[in-house]
Each structure stands twice: as structure tokens, then as C-alpha cells.
Short mmCIF file of C-alpha atoms in Angstrom, two decimals:
data_model
loop_
_atom_site.label_atom_id
_atom_site.label_comp_id
_atom_site.label_asym_id
_atom_site.label_seq_id
_atom_site.Cartn_x
_atom_site.Cartn_y
_atom_site.Cartn_z
CA VAL J 522 126.81 -124.93 45.87
CA TRP J 523 128.12 -121.68 47.26
CA ALA J 524 125.65 -119.79 44.99
CA SER J 525 122.74 -121.77 46.42
CA SER J 526 123.38 -119.52 49.45
CA THR J 527 122.70 -116.35 47.50
CA ALA J 528 119.25 -115.80 48.84
CA ASN J 529 120.32 -112.12 49.03
CA ALA J 530 117.36 -110.38 47.32
CA LEU J 531 114.38 -111.73 49.07
CA LYS J 532 112.11 -110.74 51.94
CA LEU J 533 109.61 -113.22 53.27
CA SER J 534 106.50 -112.88 55.36
CA PHE J 535 105.40 -115.67 57.58
CA SER J 536 102.64 -115.94 60.28
CA SER J 537 103.50 -115.39 63.93
CA SER J 538 102.57 -119.09 64.59
CA SER J 539 105.53 -120.05 62.26
CA LYS J 540 108.85 -120.70 63.82
CA LEU J 541 112.19 -120.15 62.07
CA PRO J 542 113.90 -123.38 61.25
CA PRO J 543 116.90 -124.54 63.25
CA PHE J 544 120.14 -123.19 62.01
CA SER J 545 123.64 -124.18 62.68
CA LEU J 546 126.90 -122.17 62.59
CA SER J 547 129.84 -123.44 60.58
CA ARG J 548 133.54 -122.73 61.40
CA SER J 549 134.06 -121.82 57.78
CA PHE J 550 132.12 -118.45 58.08
CA SER J 551 134.39 -115.42 57.68
CA SER J 552 132.28 -113.46 60.20
CA VAL J 553 129.21 -114.00 62.39
CA LEU J 554 127.00 -110.97 62.94
CA ASP J 555 124.70 -110.51 65.93
CA GLY J 556 120.94 -110.67 64.99
CA LEU J 557 121.45 -113.05 62.11
CA LYS J 558 120.63 -116.79 61.92
CA TYR J 559 122.91 -118.83 59.63
CA SER J 560 122.29 -122.08 57.69
CA SER J 561 124.99 -124.62 57.00
CA SER J 562 124.80 -123.75 53.32
CA HIS J 563 125.88 -120.17 53.93
CA GLU J 564 122.64 -118.27 53.92
CA TRP J 565 121.76 -115.72 56.61
CA VAL J 566 118.29 -114.85 57.85
CA LYS J 567 117.42 -111.67 59.83
CA HIS J 568 113.97 -111.76 61.45
CA GLU J 569 112.10 -108.45 62.18
CA GLY J 570 108.46 -108.92 63.21
CA SER J 571 106.72 -110.90 60.45
CA ILE J 572 109.45 -110.18 57.91
CA ALA J 573 112.61 -112.24 57.36
CA THR J 574 115.31 -110.97 55.18
CA ILE J 575 117.62 -113.53 53.52
CA GLY J 576 121.06 -113.13 52.24
CA ILE J 577 124.39 -114.75 51.38
CA THR J 578 127.32 -114.81 53.82
CA ASP J 579 130.43 -112.99 53.14
CA HIS J 580 132.26 -116.31 52.99
CA ALA J 581 130.04 -117.62 50.26
CA GLN J 582 130.37 -114.45 48.09
CA GLU J 583 134.15 -114.72 48.39
CA HIS J 584 134.04 -118.28 46.95
CA LEU J 585 131.65 -117.32 44.14
CA GLY J 586 133.87 -114.60 42.85
CA GLU J 587 132.51 -111.63 41.00
CA VAL J 588 128.69 -111.85 40.74
CA VAL J 589 127.62 -110.67 37.18
CA PHE J 590 123.92 -111.66 37.09
CA VAL J 591 121.14 -112.53 39.61
CA GLU J 592 117.81 -114.06 38.63
CA LEU J 593 115.23 -112.92 41.16
CA PRO J 594 111.64 -114.32 41.96
CA GLU J 595 108.52 -112.26 41.66
CA ALA J 596 107.07 -110.42 44.69
CA GLY J 597 103.78 -112.14 45.66
CA GLY J 598 105.04 -115.63 45.07
CA SER J 599 106.14 -118.08 47.71
CA VAL J 600 109.23 -120.11 48.61
CA SER J 601 109.69 -123.43 50.38
CA LYS J 602 112.63 -124.27 52.64
CA GLY J 603 115.29 -126.00 50.62
CA ASN J 604 113.79 -125.22 47.22
CA GLY J 605 115.20 -122.88 44.60
CA PHE J 606 113.73 -119.46 43.86
CA GLY J 607 116.34 -118.02 41.49
CA ALA J 608 119.91 -118.18 40.25
CA VAL J 609 123.13 -116.30 40.55
CA GLU J 610 125.87 -116.11 38.00
CA SER J 611 129.48 -115.33 38.82
CA VAL J 612 132.57 -115.38 36.64
CA LYS J 613 133.09 -118.91 37.95
CA ALA J 614 129.70 -120.51 37.53
CA THR J 615 125.91 -120.26 37.60
CA SER J 616 124.00 -121.77 40.51
CA ASP J 617 120.46 -122.16 41.69
CA VAL J 618 119.50 -120.13 44.74
CA ASN J 619 117.67 -122.01 47.53
CA SER J 620 115.67 -120.56 50.41
CA PRO J 621 116.56 -121.47 54.01
CA ILE J 622 112.96 -120.88 55.12
CA SER J 623 109.37 -120.97 53.75
CA GLY J 624 107.17 -118.03 53.26
CA GLU J 625 105.63 -115.52 50.93
CA ILE J 626 107.90 -113.12 48.90
CA VAL J 627 106.82 -109.62 49.83
CA GLU J 628 109.83 -107.70 48.41
CA VAL J 629 112.85 -108.40 46.22
CA ASN J 630 116.10 -106.39 45.97
CA ASP J 631 115.53 -104.78 42.55
CA LYS J 632 118.89 -103.01 42.88
CA LEU J 633 120.65 -106.34 42.08
CA THR J 634 119.22 -106.41 38.57
CA GLY J 635 121.47 -103.42 37.61
CA LYS J 636 124.07 -103.96 40.17
CA PRO J 637 124.61 -107.77 40.92
CA GLY J 638 127.96 -106.95 42.39
CA LEU J 639 126.27 -105.55 45.49
CA ILE J 640 126.30 -109.14 46.69
CA ASN J 641 130.06 -109.06 46.61
CA SER J 642 130.54 -105.50 48.08
CA SER J 643 127.73 -105.53 50.66
CA PRO J 644 126.42 -109.09 51.33
CA TYR J 645 124.81 -108.07 54.67
CA GLU J 646 123.32 -104.84 53.69
CA ASP J 647 122.72 -103.64 50.04
CA GLY J 648 123.26 -107.22 48.72
CA TRP J 649 120.26 -108.92 50.35
CA ASN J 650 118.12 -110.99 48.01
#
């Protein structure tokens, strides 16, 4: 379940008529950063113009343990809110990755292919999905 939050290597584009879905904060988050929206399943979303970057919270990566592999989607595809778009494998388990919003994939974080541990060391910066 924690790994379903690892939407860390994905940027989405959506039309200006789209609205971001409602998000709720949970007391179990290790930290809450300004400018990010959080889902109850421990994803974060940063909205900049028509681009939204998605990532996993610090709390979620702590529970996953050492991330050793990330399956990423292809740029040009699309994702739907609540549906899977990849997987993350840690030393503890392999889990599907679900998107907290719908949109078109315009970029993925290719650095995660060679360095999946970026999700652990930098979940809000270099470890975005």
C-alpha cells in the first residue's frame, strides 16, 4: 500500500479547465511542505501551470525501506486518478503505483531507472516519478 504512493517519476499535463482533485492531510505524514497537495495514500502533487509533478511522501518511502527498482510508464501515455501506472520494488515488497490525478504523461524521471534509491534520499526533489 505504501508503494502505491510512489508516483514519484511522473509529470502530467492537464487542461486549464481541469481542477485538481480534493486532497486531505493525514496526521501520519512526517512533514508537510508548502506548495504541495497530499493524498491520503501518501502521494504529493505540485501544480505549476499546466504541469503537475507527482511524488511519494517522505513518510511513505520510510515505510517502504530501500527502493531497488522502479517501473515507469512511457511519456505520451495517460493516467487516470486511482489507477496504476507502474510499480516500485523495495527490499520489503513490490507494489503497484497509483496516480492521485488524471492526465497525460509528458515526462518521466529517467534517473530512477539507474538510481531508484533517489526515492529514498530525495522524495520531494530528485525522486519524483
